[in-house]
Amino acid sequence: MCGLDPWGSRDPAVPAVSPAGDRGKGERKGFSQPSSRLAAPGDAADLHQSPHPTVLEALGYALSQLLQAKEAPEKIIPSVLGSTLPQHMLRLLQPGPKLNPGVAVEFAWCLHYIICSQVNNALLITHGALSTLGLLLLDLAGAVQRSEDAGLELLVCPVFRCLSNLLTETAAEAVEGQMQLRDERVVAALFILLQFFLQKQPSLLPEGLWLLNNLTANSPSFCTSLLSLDLIEPLLQLLPVSNVVSVLVLTVLCNVAEKGPAYCEHLWPGPLLSSLLGMLAFSDTDVIGQSLELLQLLFLYRPEAAQAFLQQSGLQALERHEEEAQLQERVHVLQQTALHR
């Protein structure tokens, strides 16, 4: 899921979404170009030399500009990764009483730019980046519950992106246990943040949903957490927000459904089928395509759902998309599946 400019802007961006049928883990990148060129840091740079948060914050901002330079992947980021800077950056992101939000924001964006360069993300993972970011995610969810949410989105956005992109790395799968977190805690924290941003800043929902997609894409345990915490209905409640959010929600549900019959038993009976029938009234091709894929998986593992679909005028809902070139074949396949289950 590359194809976007690797130098991510600080504004939450609409994520690239896999076409229906491709639900692998995907990278999240941004859109803007860097505006400055700075000198490379020395190998012995120590971010703790100054005790003043304002100095560290300014240093983090300057470093973030440097890491966006056109030549950064070839000339600058390898030097940064070869120094002690990554370890110091991760220390500044560790949750606790010493965490300074302003400093953390700047160095979270630095980490995001380094990860997007894909120079050596395995090294960051071995330094404990997944564990640090996972714990920070839990801490941010706790801040929401304590109503300490001032400027929270400034830090959540790069944390979402860093975790999402690191989870696409092969090395992440090898050290997944390094996060030292129960899957349920991560999923619960993510949903606390999603519910918060649904009310406060819906533009961040795609960022969180893309992370949820990457968590569930190849992980039955994270899918199990989604089900055991009864989060399918809250997930469905996000469908009306936008087409982009709808596609991401449907993609996450496909990740769950493809894990097999035991998982689909938790998807139907329930509100999913009526929600999907509602989605078929949409005109957006991506939304319809992802809805068709989810229905196909549901009918495969829960044949009784196909009968319920027919009884609720499902074939009529499909007919309106029979003439759409991008959907014709999938509509026909689903019609046949529904009729012969």
Coordinates of C-alpha atoms in Angstrom, one line a residue:
M1 CA 0.0 0.0 0.0
C2 CA 2.6 2.5 -1.1
G3 CA 2.1 5.0 -3.8
L4 CA 1.7 8.1 -1.7
D5 CA 4.3 10.8 -1.0
P6 CA 6.4 9.3 1.9
W7 CA 6.8 12.7 3.6
G8 CA 3.7 12.9 5.7
S9 CA 2.1 16.2 6.5
R10 CA 1.0 17.1 10.1
D11 CA -2.6 17.3 9.0
P12 CA -4.6 14.1 9.3
A13 CA -4.9 12.8 5.8
V14 CA -7.4 10.6 4.1
P15 CA -5.7 7.2 4.0
A16 CA -5.2 5.2 0.8
V17 CA -7.6 2.3 0.9
S18 CA -6.9 -1.1 -0.7
P19 CA -9.3 -2.0 -3.5
A20 CA -11.9 -4.5 -2.5
G21 CA -10.3 -7.9 -2.3
D22 CA -6.9 -6.7 -1.1
R23 CA -6.9 -6.5 2.7
G24 CA -3.3 -6.9 3.5
K25 CA -1.6 -4.7 6.0
G26 CA -1.1 -1.3 4.4
E27 CA 1.2 1.6 5.0
R28 CA 0.0 5.1 5.9
K29 CA 1.9 8.0 4.4
G30 CA 1.2 11.6 4.0
F31 CA 1.3 14.2 1.2
S32 CA 3.4 17.3 1.8
Q33 CA 7.0 18.1 0.7
P34 CA 9.6 19.3 3.2
S35 CA 10.5 23.0 3.2
S36 CA 13.9 23.1 4.7
R37 CA 17.4 21.6 4.6
L38 CA 19.5 21.3 7.7
A39 CA 22.8 19.7 8.6
A40 CA 23.0 16.1 9.7
P41 CA 23.3 15.5 13.5
G42 CA 26.4 14.2 15.1
D43 CA 26.5 10.6 16.1
A44 CA 26.9 11.4 19.8
A45 CA 23.9 13.8 20.0
D46 CA 22.1 13.4 23.3
L47 CA 18.6 14.7 23.5
H48 CA 18.9 14.8 27.3
Q49 CA 21.7 17.4 27.4
S50 CA 19.1 20.1 27.8
P51 CA 16.6 19.8 30.7
H52 CA 14.4 22.6 29.2
P53 CA 11.3 21.2 27.4
T54 CA 11.2 24.3 25.1
V55 CA 14.7 23.6 23.9
L56 CA 13.9 19.9 23.3
E57 CA 10.7 20.8 21.5
A58 CA 12.5 23.2 19.2
L59 CA 15.2 20.6 18.6
G60 CA 12.5 18.1 17.7
Y61 CA 10.8 20.4 15.3
A62 CA 14.1 21.2 13.6
L63 CA 14.9 17.5 13.3
S64 CA 11.5 16.8 11.8
Q65 CA 12.2 19.3 9.1
L66 CA 15.6 17.7 8.4
L67 CA 14.0 14.3 8.2
Q68 CA 11.7 15.5 5.5
A69 CA 14.5 16.7 3.2
K70 CA 14.6 15.1 -0.3
E71 CA 18.0 13.6 0.4
A72 CA 17.0 12.3 3.8
P73 CA 16.5 8.6 3.0
E74 CA 19.9 8.3 1.3
K75 CA 22.1 10.7 3.3
I76 CA 20.5 11.7 6.6
I77 CA 18.3 9.0 8.0
P78 CA 21.0 6.3 7.8
S79 CA 23.2 8.6 9.9
V80 CA 20.4 9.1 12.4
L81 CA 19.7 5.4 12.7
G82 CA 23.4 4.8 13.2
S83 CA 23.5 7.1 16.1
T84 CA 21.9 7.0 19.6
L85 CA 19.2 9.4 18.5
P86 CA 16.5 6.7 18.0
Q87 CA 16.9 5.4 21.5
H88 CA 16.7 8.9 23.0
M89 CA 13.6 9.7 20.9
L90 CA 11.9 6.6 22.2
R91 CA 12.7 7.5 25.7
L92 CA 11.0 10.9 25.2
L93 CA 7.9 9.0 24.1
Q94 CA 7.7 6.8 27.1
P95 CA 4.5 7.4 29.1
G96 CA 4.7 8.6 32.6
P97 CA 5.0 11.8 34.7
K98 CA 8.0 13.0 32.8
L99 CA 6.3 12.9 29.4
N100 CA 6.1 16.4 28.0
P101 CA 3.3 16.6 25.4
G102 CA 5.0 19.3 23.3
V103 CA 8.3 17.4 23.2
A104 CA 6.5 14.1 22.5
V105 CA 4.6 15.5 19.6
E106 CA 7.7 16.7 17.8
F107 CA 9.7 13.5 18.3
A108 CA 6.7 11.4 17.4
W109 CA 6.6 13.1 14.0
C110 CA 10.4 12.6 13.7
L111 CA 9.8 8.9 14.3
H112 CA 7.0 8.9 11.7
Y113 CA 9.3 10.4 9.0
I114 CA 12.0 7.9 9.8
I115 CA 9.6 5.0 9.6
C116 CA 8.1 6.2 6.3
S117 CA 11.6 6.3 4.8
Q118 CA 11.8 2.5 5.3
V119 CA 15.5 2.7 5.6
N120 CA 15.8 0.3 8.6
N121 CA 12.5 -0.1 10.5
A122 CA 13.7 -3.5 11.8
L123 CA 16.2 -1.6 13.8
L124 CA 13.5 0.6 15.4
I125 CA 11.5 -2.5 16.3
T126 CA 14.6 -4.1 18.0
H127 CA 14.9 -0.8 20.0
G128 CA 11.4 -1.4 21.3
A129 CA 9.5 1.0 19.2
L130 CA 6.4 -1.2 19.1
S131 CA 6.3 -1.6 22.9
T132 CA 6.9 2.2 23.5
L133 CA 4.2 3.3 21.1
G134 CA 1.8 0.6 22.3
L135 CA 2.2 1.8 25.9
L136 CA 1.8 5.4 24.8
L137 CA -1.4 4.5 23.0
L138 CA -2.8 3.1 26.3
D139 CA -1.7 6.3 28.1
L140 CA -3.4 8.5 25.6
A141 CA -6.7 6.5 26.0
G142 CA -6.4 7.0 29.7
A143 CA -6.0 10.7 29.2
V144 CA -9.2 10.8 27.3
Q145 CA -11.0 9.0 30.1
R146 CA -9.6 11.5 32.6
S147 CA -10.8 14.3 30.3
E148 CA -7.2 15.4 29.9
D149 CA -7.6 15.9 26.2
A150 CA -6.2 19.3 25.4
G151 CA -4.3 19.0 22.1
L152 CA -4.5 15.2 22.3
E153 CA -5.0 14.8 18.5
L154 CA -1.5 16.4 17.9
L155 CA 0.1 13.4 19.5
V156 CA -2.4 10.7 18.6
C157 CA -2.0 11.2 14.8
P158 CA 1.7 10.4 14.6
V159 CA 1.4 7.6 17.1
F160 CA -1.3 6.0 15.0
R161 CA 0.8 6.4 11.9
C162 CA 4.0 5.1 13.4
L163 CA 2.2 2.0 14.8
S164 CA 0.3 1.4 11.5
N165 CA 3.5 1.4 9.4
L166 CA 5.6 -0.6 11.8
L167 CA 3.0 -3.3 11.8
T168 CA 3.5 -3.8 8.1
E169 CA 7.1 -4.8 8.7
T170 CA 8.0 -8.5 8.7
A171 CA 10.2 -7.9 11.7
A172 CA 7.1 -6.7 13.6
E173 CA 5.5 -10.2 13.3
A174 CA 8.7 -11.8 14.6
V175 CA 8.7 -9.7 17.8
E176 CA 5.0 -9.1 18.3
G177 CA 5.2 -10.3 21.8
Q178 CA 7.7 -7.6 22.5
M179 CA 4.8 -5.2 22.9
Q180 CA 4.1 -7.0 26.3
L181 CA 0.5 -5.9 26.0
R182 CA -2.6 -8.0 26.1
D183 CA -4.4 -7.7 22.7
E184 CA -7.6 -6.6 24.5
R185 CA -5.9 -3.6 26.1
V186 CA -4.6 -2.4 22.7
V187 CA -8.0 -2.8 21.0
A188 CA -9.9 -1.3 23.9
A189 CA -7.6 1.7 24.0
L190 CA -8.0 2.2 20.3
F191 CA -11.8 2.2 20.5
I192 CA -11.7 4.7 23.4
L193 CA -9.8 7.0 21.1
L194 CA -12.1 6.3 18.1
Q195 CA -15.2 7.2 20.2
F196 CA -13.5 10.4 21.4
F197 CA -12.5 11.5 17.9
L198 CA -16.0 10.6 16.6
Q199 CA -17.2 13.5 18.7
K200 CA -14.2 15.8 18.7
Q201 CA -12.4 15.4 15.4
P202 CA -13.8 12.9 12.9
S203 CA -10.9 13.6 10.5
L204 CA -8.8 11.3 12.7
L205 CA -11.1 8.3 12.5
P206 CA -9.4 7.0 9.3
E207 CA -6.0 7.1 11.0
G208 CA -7.3 4.9 13.9
L209 CA -9.2 2.6 11.6
W210 CA -6.1 2.1 9.4
L211 CA -4.3 1.0 12.6
L212 CA -7.1 -1.3 13.5
N213 CA -6.9 -2.8 10.0
N214 CA -3.2 -3.5 10.3
L215 CA -3.7 -5.0 13.8
T216 CA -6.4 -7.4 12.5
A217 CA -5.2 -8.2 9.0
N218 CA -3.1 -11.2 10.0
S219 CA -3.8 -11.6 13.6
P220 CA -6.6 -13.9 14.8
S221 CA -5.9 -12.8 18.4
F222 CA -6.7 -9.2 17.7
C223 CA -9.8 -10.3 15.8
T224 CA -10.8 -12.3 18.9
S225 CA -10.3 -9.3 21.1
L226 CA -12.6 -7.3 18.8
L227 CA -15.3 -9.9 19.3
S228 CA -14.8 -10.6 23.0
L229 CA -15.1 -6.9 23.8
D230 CA -18.4 -6.7 21.9
L231 CA -17.0 -4.0 19.6
I232 CA -18.7 -5.0 16.3
E233 CA -21.7 -2.9 16.9
P234 CA -19.7 0.2 17.9
L235 CA -17.7 -0.3 14.7
L236 CA -20.8 -0.5 12.6
Q237 CA -22.0 2.8 14.2
L238 CA -19.0 4.5 12.4
L239 CA -20.3 3.5 8.9
P240 CA -22.3 6.7 8.3
V241 CA -19.4 9.1 9.0
S242 CA -18.0 9.1 5.4
N243 CA -17.2 6.8 2.5
V244 CA -13.6 6.5 3.5
V245 CA -14.6 5.5 7.1
S246 CA -17.1 3.1 5.7
V247 CA -14.6 1.3 3.5
L248 CA -12.1 1.0 6.4
V249 CA -14.8 -0.3 8.8
L250 CA -15.8 -2.9 6.2
T251 CA -12.2 -3.9 5.6
V252 CA -11.7 -4.5 9.3
L253 CA -14.8 -6.7 9.4
C254 CA -13.5 -8.6 6.4
N255 CA -10.3 -9.2 8.3
V256 CA -12.5 -10.8 11.0
A257 CA -14.8 -12.8 8.7
E258 CA -12.0 -14.3 6.7
K259 CA -10.7 -16.0 9.9
G260 CA -13.4 -18.6 9.4
P261 CA -16.7 -20.0 10.7
A262 CA -16.0 -19.5 14.4
Y263 CA -15.5 -15.8 13.8
C264 CA -18.5 -15.4 11.5
E265 CA -20.7 -16.9 14.2
H266 CA -20.2 -13.7 16.1
L267 CA -21.0 -11.6 13.0
W268 CA -24.4 -13.2 12.3
P269 CA -27.1 -13.2 13.7
G270 CA -26.7 -9.6 14.6
P271 CA -26.9 -6.1 13.1
L272 CA -24.3 -6.7 10.5
L273 CA -26.6 -8.0 7.7
S274 CA -29.0 -5.1 8.0
S275 CA -26.1 -2.7 8.0
L276 CA -24.7 -4.3 4.8
L277 CA -28.1 -4.1 3.1
G278 CA -28.0 -0.4 3.9
M279 CA -24.5 -0.1 2.4
L280 CA -25.8 -1.5 -0.9
A281 CA -28.0 1.6 -1.3
F282 CA -24.8 3.7 -1.6
S283 CA -23.4 4.7 -4.9
D284 CA -19.7 4.7 -4.0
T285 CA -17.9 1.9 -5.8
D286 CA -15.4 1.3 -3.1
V287 CA -18.0 1.0 -0.4
I288 CA -20.1 -1.3 -2.5
G289 CA -17.1 -3.4 -3.5
Q290 CA -16.0 -3.9 0.1
S291 CA -19.6 -4.7 1.1
L292 CA -19.8 -7.4 -1.5
E293 CA -16.6 -9.0 -0.3
L294 CA -17.9 -9.1 3.3
L295 CA -21.2 -10.6 2.2
Q296 CA -19.3 -13.2 0.2
L297 CA -17.3 -14.2 3.3
L298 CA -20.3 -14.2 5.5
F299 CA -22.3 -16.5 3.1
L300 CA -19.3 -18.8 2.7
Y301 CA -19.0 -19.4 6.5
R302 CA -22.6 -18.8 7.5
P303 CA -24.9 -20.2 4.8
E304 CA -27.9 -19.3 7.0
A305 CA -27.0 -15.6 6.5
A306 CA -27.5 -16.0 2.7
Q307 CA -31.1 -17.2 3.3
A308 CA -31.8 -14.2 5.6
F309 CA -30.3 -11.9 2.9
L310 CA -32.7 -13.3 0.3
Q311 CA -35.7 -12.9 2.7
Q312 CA -34.7 -9.2 3.3
S313 CA -34.8 -8.4 -0.5
G314 CA -31.1 -8.7 -0.9
L315 CA -31.3 -9.7 -4.6
Q316 CA -33.2 -6.5 -5.3
A317 CA -30.5 -4.5 -3.5
L318 CA -27.8 -6.1 -5.7
E319 CA -29.7 -5.5 -9.0
R320 CA -29.0 -1.7 -8.9
H321 CA -25.3 -2.5 -9.3
E322 CA -25.6 -5.0 -12.1
E323 CA -24.7 -2.5 -14.8
E324 CA -21.6 -1.0 -13.0
A325 CA -18.6 -2.2 -14.9
Q326 CA -16.3 -2.4 -11.8
L327 CA -18.9 -4.4 -9.8
Q328 CA -20.7 -6.6 -12.4
E329 CA -18.7 -9.7 -11.9
R330 CA -18.7 -9.6 -8.1
V331 CA -22.4 -8.9 -8.1
H332 CA -23.1 -11.9 -10.3
V333 CA -20.9 -14.2 -8.1
L334 CA -22.6 -13.0 -4.9
Q335 CA -26.1 -13.5 -6.5
Q336 CA -25.2 -17.1 -7.4
T337 CA -23.7 -17.7 -3.9
A338 CA -26.8 -16.4 -2.2
L339 CA -29.1 -18.5 -4.3
H340 CA -27.2 -21.8 -3.9
R341 CA -26.2 -21.8 -0.3

